[in-house]
mmCIF file with all atom_site columns, C-alpha atoms in Angstrom:
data_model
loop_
_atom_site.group_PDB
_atom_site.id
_atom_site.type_symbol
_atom_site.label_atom_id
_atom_site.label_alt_id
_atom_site.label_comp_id
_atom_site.label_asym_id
_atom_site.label_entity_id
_atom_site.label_seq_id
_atom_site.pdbx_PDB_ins_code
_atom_site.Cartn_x
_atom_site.Cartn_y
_atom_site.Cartn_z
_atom_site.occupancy
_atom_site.B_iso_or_equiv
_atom_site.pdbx_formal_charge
_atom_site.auth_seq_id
_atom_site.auth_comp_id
_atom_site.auth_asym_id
_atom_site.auth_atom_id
_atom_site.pdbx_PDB_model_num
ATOM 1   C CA . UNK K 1 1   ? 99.159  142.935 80.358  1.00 39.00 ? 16  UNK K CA 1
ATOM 2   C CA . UNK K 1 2   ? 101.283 140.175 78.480  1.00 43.00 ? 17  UNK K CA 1
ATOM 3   C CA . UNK K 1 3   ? 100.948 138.910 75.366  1.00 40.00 ? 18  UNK K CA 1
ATOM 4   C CA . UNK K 1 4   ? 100.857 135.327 74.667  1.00 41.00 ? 19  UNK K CA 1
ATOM 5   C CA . UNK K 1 5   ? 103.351 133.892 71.735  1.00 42.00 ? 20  UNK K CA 1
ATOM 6   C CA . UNK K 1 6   ? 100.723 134.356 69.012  1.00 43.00 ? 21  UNK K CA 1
ATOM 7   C CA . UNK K 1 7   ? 100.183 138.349 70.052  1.00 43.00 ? 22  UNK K CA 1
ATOM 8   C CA . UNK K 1 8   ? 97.073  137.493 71.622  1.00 45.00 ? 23  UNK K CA 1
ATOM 9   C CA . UNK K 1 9   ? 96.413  139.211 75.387  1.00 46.00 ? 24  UNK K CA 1
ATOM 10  C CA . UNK K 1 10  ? 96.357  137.217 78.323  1.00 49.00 ? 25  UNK K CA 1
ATOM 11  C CA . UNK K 1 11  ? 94.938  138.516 81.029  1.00 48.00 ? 26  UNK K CA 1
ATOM 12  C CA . UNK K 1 12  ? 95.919  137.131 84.856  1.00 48.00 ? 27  UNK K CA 1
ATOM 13  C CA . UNK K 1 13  ? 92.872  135.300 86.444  1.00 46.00 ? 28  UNK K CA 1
ATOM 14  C CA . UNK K 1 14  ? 91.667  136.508 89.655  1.00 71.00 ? 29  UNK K CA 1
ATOM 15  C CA . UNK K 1 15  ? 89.669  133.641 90.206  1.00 85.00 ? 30  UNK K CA 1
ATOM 16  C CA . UNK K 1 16  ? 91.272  130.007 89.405  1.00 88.00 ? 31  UNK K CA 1
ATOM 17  C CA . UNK K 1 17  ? 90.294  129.051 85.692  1.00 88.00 ? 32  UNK K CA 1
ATOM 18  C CA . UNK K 1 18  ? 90.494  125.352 84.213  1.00 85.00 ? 33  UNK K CA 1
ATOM 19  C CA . UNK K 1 19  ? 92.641  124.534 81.161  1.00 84.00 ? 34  UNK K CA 1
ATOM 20  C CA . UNK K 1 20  ? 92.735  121.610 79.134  1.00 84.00 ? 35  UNK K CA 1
ATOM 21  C CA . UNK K 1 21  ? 96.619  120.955 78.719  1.00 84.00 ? 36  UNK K CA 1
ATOM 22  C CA . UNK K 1 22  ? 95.915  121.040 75.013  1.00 81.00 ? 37  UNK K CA 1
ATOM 23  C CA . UNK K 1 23  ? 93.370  122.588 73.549  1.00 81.00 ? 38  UNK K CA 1
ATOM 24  C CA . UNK K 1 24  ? 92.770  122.510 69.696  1.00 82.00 ? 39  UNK K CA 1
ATOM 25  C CA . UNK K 1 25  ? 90.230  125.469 69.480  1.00 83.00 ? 40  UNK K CA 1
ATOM 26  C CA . UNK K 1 26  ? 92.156  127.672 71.602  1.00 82.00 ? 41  UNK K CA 1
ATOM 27  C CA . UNK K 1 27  ? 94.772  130.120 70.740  1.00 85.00 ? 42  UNK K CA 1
ATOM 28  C CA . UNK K 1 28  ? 97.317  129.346 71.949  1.00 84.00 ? 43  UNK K CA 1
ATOM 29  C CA . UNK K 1 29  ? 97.128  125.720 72.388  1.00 81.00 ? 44  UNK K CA 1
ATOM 30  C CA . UNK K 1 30  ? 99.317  124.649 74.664  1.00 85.00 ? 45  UNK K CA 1
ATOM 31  C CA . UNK K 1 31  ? 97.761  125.071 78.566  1.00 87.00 ? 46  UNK K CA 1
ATOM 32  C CA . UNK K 1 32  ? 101.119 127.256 79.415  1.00 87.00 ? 47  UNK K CA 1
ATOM 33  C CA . UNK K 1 33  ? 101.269 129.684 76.704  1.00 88.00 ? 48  UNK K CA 1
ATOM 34  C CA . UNK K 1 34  ? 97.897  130.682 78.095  1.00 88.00 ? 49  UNK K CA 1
ATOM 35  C CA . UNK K 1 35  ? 99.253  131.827 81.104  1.00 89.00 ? 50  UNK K CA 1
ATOM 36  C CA . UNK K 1 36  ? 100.721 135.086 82.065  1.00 89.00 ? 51  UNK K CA 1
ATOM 37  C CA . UNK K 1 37  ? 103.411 135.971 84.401  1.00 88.00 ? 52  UNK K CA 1
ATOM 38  C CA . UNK K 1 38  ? 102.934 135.653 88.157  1.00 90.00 ? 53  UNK K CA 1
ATOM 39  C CA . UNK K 1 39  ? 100.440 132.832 87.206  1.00 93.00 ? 54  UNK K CA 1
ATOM 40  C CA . UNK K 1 40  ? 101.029 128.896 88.418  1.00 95.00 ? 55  UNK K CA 1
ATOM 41  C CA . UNK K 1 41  ? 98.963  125.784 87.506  1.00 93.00 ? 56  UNK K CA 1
ATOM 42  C CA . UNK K 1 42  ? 98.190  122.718 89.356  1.00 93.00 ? 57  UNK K CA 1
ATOM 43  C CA . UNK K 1 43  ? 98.157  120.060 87.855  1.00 90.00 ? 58  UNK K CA 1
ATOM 44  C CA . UNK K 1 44  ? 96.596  116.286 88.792  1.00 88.00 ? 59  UNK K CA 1
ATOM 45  C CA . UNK K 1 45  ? 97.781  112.839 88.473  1.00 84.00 ? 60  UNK K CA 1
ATOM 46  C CA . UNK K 1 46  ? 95.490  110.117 90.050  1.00 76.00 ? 61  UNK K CA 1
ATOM 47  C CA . UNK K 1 47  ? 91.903  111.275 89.611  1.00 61.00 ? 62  UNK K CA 1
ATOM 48  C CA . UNK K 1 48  ? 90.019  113.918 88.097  1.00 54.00 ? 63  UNK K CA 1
ATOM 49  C CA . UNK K 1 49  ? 88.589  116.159 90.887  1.00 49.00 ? 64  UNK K CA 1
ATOM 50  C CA . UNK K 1 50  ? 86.438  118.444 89.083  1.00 52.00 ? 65  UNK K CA 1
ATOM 51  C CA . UNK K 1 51  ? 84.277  118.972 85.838  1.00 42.00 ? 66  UNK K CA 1
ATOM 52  C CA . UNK K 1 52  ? 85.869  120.808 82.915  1.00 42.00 ? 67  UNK K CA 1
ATOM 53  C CA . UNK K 1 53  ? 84.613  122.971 80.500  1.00 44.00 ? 68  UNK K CA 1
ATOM 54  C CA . UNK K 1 54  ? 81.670  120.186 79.023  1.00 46.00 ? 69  UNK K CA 1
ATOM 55  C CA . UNK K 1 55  ? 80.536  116.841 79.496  1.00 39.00 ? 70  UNK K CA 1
ATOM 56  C CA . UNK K 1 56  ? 82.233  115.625 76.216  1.00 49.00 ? 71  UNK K CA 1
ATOM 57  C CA . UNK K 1 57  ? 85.334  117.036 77.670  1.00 46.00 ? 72  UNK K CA 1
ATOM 58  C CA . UNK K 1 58  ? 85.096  114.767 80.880  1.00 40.00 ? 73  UNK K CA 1
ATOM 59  C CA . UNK K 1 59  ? 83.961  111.865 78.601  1.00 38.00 ? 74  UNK K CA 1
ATOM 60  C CA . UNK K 1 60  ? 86.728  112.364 76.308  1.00 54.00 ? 75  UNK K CA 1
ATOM 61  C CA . UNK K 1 61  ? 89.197  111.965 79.346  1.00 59.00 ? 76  UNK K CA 1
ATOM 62  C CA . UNK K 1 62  ? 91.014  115.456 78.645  1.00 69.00 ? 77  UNK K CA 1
ATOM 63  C CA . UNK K 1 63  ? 93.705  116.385 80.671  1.00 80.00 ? 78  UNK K CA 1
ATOM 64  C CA . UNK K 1 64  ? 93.092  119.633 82.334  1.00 85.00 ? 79  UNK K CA 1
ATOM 65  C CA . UNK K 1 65  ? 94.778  122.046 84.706  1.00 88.00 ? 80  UNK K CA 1
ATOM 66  C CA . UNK K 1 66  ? 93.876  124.708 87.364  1.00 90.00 ? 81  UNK K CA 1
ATOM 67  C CA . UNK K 1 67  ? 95.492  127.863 86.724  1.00 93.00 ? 82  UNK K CA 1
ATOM 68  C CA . UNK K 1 68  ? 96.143  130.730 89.890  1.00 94.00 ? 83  UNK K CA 1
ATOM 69  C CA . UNK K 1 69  ? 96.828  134.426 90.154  1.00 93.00 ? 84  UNK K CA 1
ATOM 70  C CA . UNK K 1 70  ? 99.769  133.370 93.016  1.00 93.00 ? 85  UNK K CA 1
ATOM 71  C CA . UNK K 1 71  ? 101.401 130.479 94.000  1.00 93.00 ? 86  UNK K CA 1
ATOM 72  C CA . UNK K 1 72  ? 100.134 130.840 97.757  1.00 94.00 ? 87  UNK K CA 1
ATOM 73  C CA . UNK K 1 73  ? 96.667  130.121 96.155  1.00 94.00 ? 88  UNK K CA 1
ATOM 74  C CA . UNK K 1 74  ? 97.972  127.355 94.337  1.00 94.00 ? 89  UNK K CA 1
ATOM 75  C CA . UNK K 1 75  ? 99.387  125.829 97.242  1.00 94.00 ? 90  UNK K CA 1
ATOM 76  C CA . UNK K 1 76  ? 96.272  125.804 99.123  1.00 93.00 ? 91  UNK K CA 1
ATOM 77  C CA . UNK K 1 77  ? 94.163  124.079 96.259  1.00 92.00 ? 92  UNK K CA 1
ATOM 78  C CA . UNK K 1 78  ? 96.737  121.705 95.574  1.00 91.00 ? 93  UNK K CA 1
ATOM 79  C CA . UNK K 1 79  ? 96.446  120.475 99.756  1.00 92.00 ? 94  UNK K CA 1
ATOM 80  C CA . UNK K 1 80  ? 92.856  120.733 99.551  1.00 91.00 ? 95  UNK K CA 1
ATOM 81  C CA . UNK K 1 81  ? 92.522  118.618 96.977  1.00 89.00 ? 96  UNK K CA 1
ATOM 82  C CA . UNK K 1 82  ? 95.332  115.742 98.124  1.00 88.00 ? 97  UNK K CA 1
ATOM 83  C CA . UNK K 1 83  ? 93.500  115.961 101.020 1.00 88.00 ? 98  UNK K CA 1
ATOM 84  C CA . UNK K 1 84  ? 90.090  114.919 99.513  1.00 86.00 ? 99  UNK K CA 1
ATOM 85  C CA . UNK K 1 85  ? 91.496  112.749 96.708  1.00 84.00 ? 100 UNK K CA 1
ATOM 86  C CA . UNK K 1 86  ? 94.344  110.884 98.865  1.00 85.00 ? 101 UNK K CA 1
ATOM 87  C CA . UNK K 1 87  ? 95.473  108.889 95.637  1.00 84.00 ? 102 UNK K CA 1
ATOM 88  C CA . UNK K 1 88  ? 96.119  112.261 94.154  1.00 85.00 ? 103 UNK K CA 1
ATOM 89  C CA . UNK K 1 89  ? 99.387  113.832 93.161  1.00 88.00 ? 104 UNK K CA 1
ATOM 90  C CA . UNK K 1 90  ? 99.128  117.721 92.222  1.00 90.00 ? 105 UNK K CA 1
ATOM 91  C CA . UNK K 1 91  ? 102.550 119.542 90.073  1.00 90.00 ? 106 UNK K CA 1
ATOM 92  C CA . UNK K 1 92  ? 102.378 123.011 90.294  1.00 94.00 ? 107 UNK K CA 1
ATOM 93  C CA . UNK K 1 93  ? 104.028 125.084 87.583  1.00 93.00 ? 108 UNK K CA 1
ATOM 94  C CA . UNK K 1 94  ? 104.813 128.058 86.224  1.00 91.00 ? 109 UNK K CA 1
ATOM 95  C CA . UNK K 1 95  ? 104.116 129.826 82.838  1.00 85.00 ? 110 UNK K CA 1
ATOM 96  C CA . UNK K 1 96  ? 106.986 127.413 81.423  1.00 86.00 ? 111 UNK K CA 1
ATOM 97  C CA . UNK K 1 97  ? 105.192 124.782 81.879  1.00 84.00 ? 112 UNK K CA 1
ATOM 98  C CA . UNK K 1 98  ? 106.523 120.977 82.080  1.00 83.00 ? 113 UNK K CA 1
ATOM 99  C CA . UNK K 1 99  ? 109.943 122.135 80.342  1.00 77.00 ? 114 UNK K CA 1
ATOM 100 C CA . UNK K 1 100 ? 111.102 123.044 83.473  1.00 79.00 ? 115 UNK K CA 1
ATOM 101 C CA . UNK K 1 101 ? 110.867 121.493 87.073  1.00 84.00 ? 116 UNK K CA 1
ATOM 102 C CA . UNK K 1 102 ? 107.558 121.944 88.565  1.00 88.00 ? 117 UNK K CA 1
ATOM 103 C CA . UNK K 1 103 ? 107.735 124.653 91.704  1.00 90.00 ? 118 UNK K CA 1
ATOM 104 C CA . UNK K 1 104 ? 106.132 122.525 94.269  1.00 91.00 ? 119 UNK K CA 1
ATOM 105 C CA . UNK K 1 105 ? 104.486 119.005 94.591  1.00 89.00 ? 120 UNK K CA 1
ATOM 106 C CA . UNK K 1 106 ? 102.312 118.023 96.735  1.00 87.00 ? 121 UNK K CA 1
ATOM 107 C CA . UNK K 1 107 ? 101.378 113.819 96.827  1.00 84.00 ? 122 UNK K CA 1
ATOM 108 C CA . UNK K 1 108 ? 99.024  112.072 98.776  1.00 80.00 ? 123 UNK K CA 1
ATOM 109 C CA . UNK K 1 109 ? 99.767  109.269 101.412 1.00 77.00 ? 124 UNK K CA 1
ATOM 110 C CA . UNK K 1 110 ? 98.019  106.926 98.947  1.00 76.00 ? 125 UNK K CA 1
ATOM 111 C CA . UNK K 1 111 ? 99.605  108.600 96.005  1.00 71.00 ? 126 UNK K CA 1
ATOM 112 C CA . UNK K 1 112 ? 101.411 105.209 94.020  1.00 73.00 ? 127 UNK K CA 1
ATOM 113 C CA . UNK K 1 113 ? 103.678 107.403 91.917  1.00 69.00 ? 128 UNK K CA 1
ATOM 114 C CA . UNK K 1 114 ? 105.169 106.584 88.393  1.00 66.00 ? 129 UNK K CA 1
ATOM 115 C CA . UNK K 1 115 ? 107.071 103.404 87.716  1.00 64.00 ? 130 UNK K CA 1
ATOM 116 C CA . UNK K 1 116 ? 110.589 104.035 87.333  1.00 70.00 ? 131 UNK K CA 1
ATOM 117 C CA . UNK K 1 117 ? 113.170 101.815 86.783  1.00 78.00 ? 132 UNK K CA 1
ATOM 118 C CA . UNK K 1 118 ? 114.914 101.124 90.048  1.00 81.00 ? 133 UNK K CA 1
ATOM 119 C CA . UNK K 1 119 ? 118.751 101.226 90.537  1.00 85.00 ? 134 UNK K CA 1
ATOM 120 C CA . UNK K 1 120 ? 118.537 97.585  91.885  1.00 88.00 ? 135 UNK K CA 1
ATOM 121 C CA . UNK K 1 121 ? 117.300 96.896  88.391  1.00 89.00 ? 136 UNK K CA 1
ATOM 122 C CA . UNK K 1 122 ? 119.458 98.562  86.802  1.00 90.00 ? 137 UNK K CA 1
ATOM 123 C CA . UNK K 1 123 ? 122.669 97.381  88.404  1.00 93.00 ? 138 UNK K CA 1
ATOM 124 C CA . UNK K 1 124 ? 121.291 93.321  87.887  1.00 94.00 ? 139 UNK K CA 1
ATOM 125 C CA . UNK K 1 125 ? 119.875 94.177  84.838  1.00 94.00 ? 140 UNK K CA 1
ATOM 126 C CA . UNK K 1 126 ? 122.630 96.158  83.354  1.00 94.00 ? 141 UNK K CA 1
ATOM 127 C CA . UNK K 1 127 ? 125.081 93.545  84.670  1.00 95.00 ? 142 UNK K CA 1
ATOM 128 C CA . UNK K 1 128 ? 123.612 90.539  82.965  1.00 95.00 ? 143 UNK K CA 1
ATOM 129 C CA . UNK K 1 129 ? 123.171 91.761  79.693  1.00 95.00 ? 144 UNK K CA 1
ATOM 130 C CA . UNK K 1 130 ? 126.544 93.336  79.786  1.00 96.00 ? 145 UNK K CA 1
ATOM 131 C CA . UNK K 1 131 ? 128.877 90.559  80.918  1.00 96.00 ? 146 UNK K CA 1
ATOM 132 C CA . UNK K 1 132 ? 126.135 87.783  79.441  1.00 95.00 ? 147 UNK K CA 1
ATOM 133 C CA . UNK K 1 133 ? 127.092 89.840  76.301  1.00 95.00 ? 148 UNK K CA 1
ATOM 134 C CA . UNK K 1 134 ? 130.482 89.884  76.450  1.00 95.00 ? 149 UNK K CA 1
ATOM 135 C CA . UNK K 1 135 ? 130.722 85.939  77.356  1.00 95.00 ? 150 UNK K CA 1
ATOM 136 C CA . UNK K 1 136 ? 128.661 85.090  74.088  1.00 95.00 ? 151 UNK K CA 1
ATOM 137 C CA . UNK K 1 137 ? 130.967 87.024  72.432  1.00 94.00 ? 152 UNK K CA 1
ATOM 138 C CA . UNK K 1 138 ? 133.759 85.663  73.626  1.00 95.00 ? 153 UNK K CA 1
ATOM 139 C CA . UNK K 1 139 ? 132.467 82.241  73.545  1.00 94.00 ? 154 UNK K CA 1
ATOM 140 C CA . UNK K 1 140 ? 132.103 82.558  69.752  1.00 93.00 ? 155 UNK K CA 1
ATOM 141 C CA . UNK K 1 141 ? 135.581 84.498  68.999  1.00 93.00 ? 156 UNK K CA 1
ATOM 142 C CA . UNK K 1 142 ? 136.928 81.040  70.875  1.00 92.00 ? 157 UNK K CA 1
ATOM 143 C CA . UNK K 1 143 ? 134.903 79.256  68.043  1.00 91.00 ? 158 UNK K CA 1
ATOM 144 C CA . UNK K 1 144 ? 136.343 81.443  65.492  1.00 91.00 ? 159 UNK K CA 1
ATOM 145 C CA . UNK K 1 145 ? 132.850 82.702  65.074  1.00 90.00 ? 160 UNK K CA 1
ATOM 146 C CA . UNK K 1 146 ? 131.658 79.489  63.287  1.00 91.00 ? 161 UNK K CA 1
ATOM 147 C CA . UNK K 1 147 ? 128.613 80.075  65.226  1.00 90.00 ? 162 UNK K CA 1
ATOM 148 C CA . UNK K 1 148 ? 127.378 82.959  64.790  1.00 91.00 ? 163 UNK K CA 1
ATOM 149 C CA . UNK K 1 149 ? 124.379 83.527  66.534  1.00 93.00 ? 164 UNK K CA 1
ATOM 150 C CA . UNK K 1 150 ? 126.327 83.639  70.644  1.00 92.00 ? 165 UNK K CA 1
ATOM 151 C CA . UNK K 1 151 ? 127.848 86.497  68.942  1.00 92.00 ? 166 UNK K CA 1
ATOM 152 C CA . UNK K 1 152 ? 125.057 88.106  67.159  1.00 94.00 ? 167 UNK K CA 1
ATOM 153 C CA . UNK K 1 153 ? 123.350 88.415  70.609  1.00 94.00 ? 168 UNK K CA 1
ATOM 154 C CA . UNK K 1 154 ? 126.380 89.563  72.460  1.00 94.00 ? 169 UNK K CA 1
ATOM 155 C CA . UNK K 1 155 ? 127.570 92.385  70.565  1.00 94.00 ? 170 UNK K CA 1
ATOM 156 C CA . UNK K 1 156 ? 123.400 93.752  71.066  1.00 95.00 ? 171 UNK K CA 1
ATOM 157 C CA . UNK K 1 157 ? 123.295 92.864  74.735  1.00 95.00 ? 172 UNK K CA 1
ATOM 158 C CA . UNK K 1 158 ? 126.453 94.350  75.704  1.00 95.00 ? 173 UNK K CA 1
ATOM 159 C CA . UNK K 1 159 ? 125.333 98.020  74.554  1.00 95.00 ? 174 UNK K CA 1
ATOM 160 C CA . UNK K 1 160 ? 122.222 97.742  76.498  1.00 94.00 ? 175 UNK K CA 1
ATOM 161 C CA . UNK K 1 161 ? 123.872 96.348  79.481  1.00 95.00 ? 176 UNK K CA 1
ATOM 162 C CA . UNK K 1 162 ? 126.379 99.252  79.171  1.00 95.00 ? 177 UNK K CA 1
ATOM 163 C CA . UNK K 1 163 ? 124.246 102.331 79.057  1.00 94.00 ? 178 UNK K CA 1
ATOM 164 C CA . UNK K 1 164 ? 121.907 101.177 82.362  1.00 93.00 ? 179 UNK K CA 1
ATOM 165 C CA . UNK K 1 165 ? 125.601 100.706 83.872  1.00 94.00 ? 180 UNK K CA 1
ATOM 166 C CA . UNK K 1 166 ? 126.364 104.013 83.507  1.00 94.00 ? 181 UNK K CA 1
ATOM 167 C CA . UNK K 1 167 ? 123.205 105.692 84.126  1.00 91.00 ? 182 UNK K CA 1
ATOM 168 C CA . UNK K 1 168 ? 123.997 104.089 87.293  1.00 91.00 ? 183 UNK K CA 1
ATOM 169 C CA . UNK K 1 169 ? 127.187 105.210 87.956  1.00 92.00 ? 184 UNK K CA 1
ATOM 170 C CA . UNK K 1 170 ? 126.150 108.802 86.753  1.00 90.00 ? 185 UNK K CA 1
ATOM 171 C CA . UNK K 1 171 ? 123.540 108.961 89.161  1.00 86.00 ? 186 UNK K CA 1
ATOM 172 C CA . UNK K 1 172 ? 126.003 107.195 92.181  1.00 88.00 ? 187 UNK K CA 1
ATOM 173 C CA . UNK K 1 173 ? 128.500 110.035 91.307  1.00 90.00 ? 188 UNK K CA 1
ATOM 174 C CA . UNK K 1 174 ? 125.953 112.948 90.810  1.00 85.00 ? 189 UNK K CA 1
ATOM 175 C CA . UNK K 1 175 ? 124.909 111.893 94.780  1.00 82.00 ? 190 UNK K CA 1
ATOM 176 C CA . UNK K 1 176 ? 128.173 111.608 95.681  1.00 85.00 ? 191 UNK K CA 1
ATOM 177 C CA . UNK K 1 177 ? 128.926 114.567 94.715  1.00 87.00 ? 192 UNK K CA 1
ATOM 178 C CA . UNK K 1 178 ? 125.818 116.718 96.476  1.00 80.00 ? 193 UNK K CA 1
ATOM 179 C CA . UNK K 1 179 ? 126.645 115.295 99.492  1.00 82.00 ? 194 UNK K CA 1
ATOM 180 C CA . UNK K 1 180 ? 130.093 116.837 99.457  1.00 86.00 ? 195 UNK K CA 1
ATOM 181 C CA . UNK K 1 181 ? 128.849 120.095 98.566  1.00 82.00 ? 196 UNK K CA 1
ATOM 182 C CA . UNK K 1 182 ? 126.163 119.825 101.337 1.00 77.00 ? 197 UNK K CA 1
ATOM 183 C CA . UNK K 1 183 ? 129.264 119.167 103.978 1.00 82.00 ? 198 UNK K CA 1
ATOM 184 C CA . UNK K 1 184 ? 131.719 121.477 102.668 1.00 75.00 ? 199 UNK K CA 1
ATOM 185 C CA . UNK K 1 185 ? 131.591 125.228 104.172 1.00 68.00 ? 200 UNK K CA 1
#
């Protein structure tokens, strides 16, 4: 038996239990720290699929998780349910919860995903506000600053411009480099 991070037992579920991710009246709190070892969650993103715990729950719009005694089982919930709910994306995890990776994920075809900022914008992005930036600035140290404002808005652009830049060429050479290591004997 394990004990959870406030002493209390937790005992592995041999039939899949439902969480709330956090829960205020339980002890522990947090969905993971209610799990023991050898357990794995699933949890959803798209649609709820199933009642809770209460009506006032569900009305309340609580996040909630399914928690398994093995990851097969997990697996096979998490299909079922894409399957059924094709806008549905289900995460399953381990006891560590959503500080790590999840183990597996399983999407639907109709599954939209999470906006992300694209490395098209990015690059465009990045590139306008950084050498937009550094022309104002440049424009008013021409002036001898007697301006003012082309270089107020320069010297904030050019930051901005400079950190999506280099996210991008972080992720470029973090690619680069897996593909190398994926070649190389």
């Amino acid at each position: 038996m394990a004990l959870s991070a406030a002493g209390d037992a937790v005992v592995p579920a041999k039939q899949p239990r439902t969480l709330l991710l956090f829960d205020p009246a339980a002890q522990p709190q947090s969905w993971n720290e209610r799990m023991a070892d050898g357990e794995f969650a699933v949890l959803y993103a798209g649609a709820i699929v199933q009642p809770i715990t209460s009506q006032d729950d569900i009305s309340a719009g609580h996040s909630f998780c399914t928690v398994f005694s093995s990851l097969p089982a997990a697996e096979v919930h998490a299909t079922q349910q894409v399957a059924l709910h094709p806008t549905l994306r289900c995460r399953i995890y381990d006891r560590y919860g959503l500080g790590q990776q999840p183990v597996r994920e399983v999407a639907g075809g109709q599954h939209k995903g999470e906006s992300e900022i694209t490395p098209r914008f990015r690059r465009w992005v990045g590139s306008v506000l950084f050498f937009g930036g550094l022309g104002l600035t440049l424009f008013d140290w021409h002036a001898d600053f007697r301006f003012g404002w082309p270089s107020m808005l320069g010297t904030r652009m050019l930051p901005t411009g400079l950190v999506l830049l280099f996210i991008e060429l972080a992720i470029l050479l973090n690619a680069a480099q897996k593909r190398r290591k994926q070649t190389s004997p």
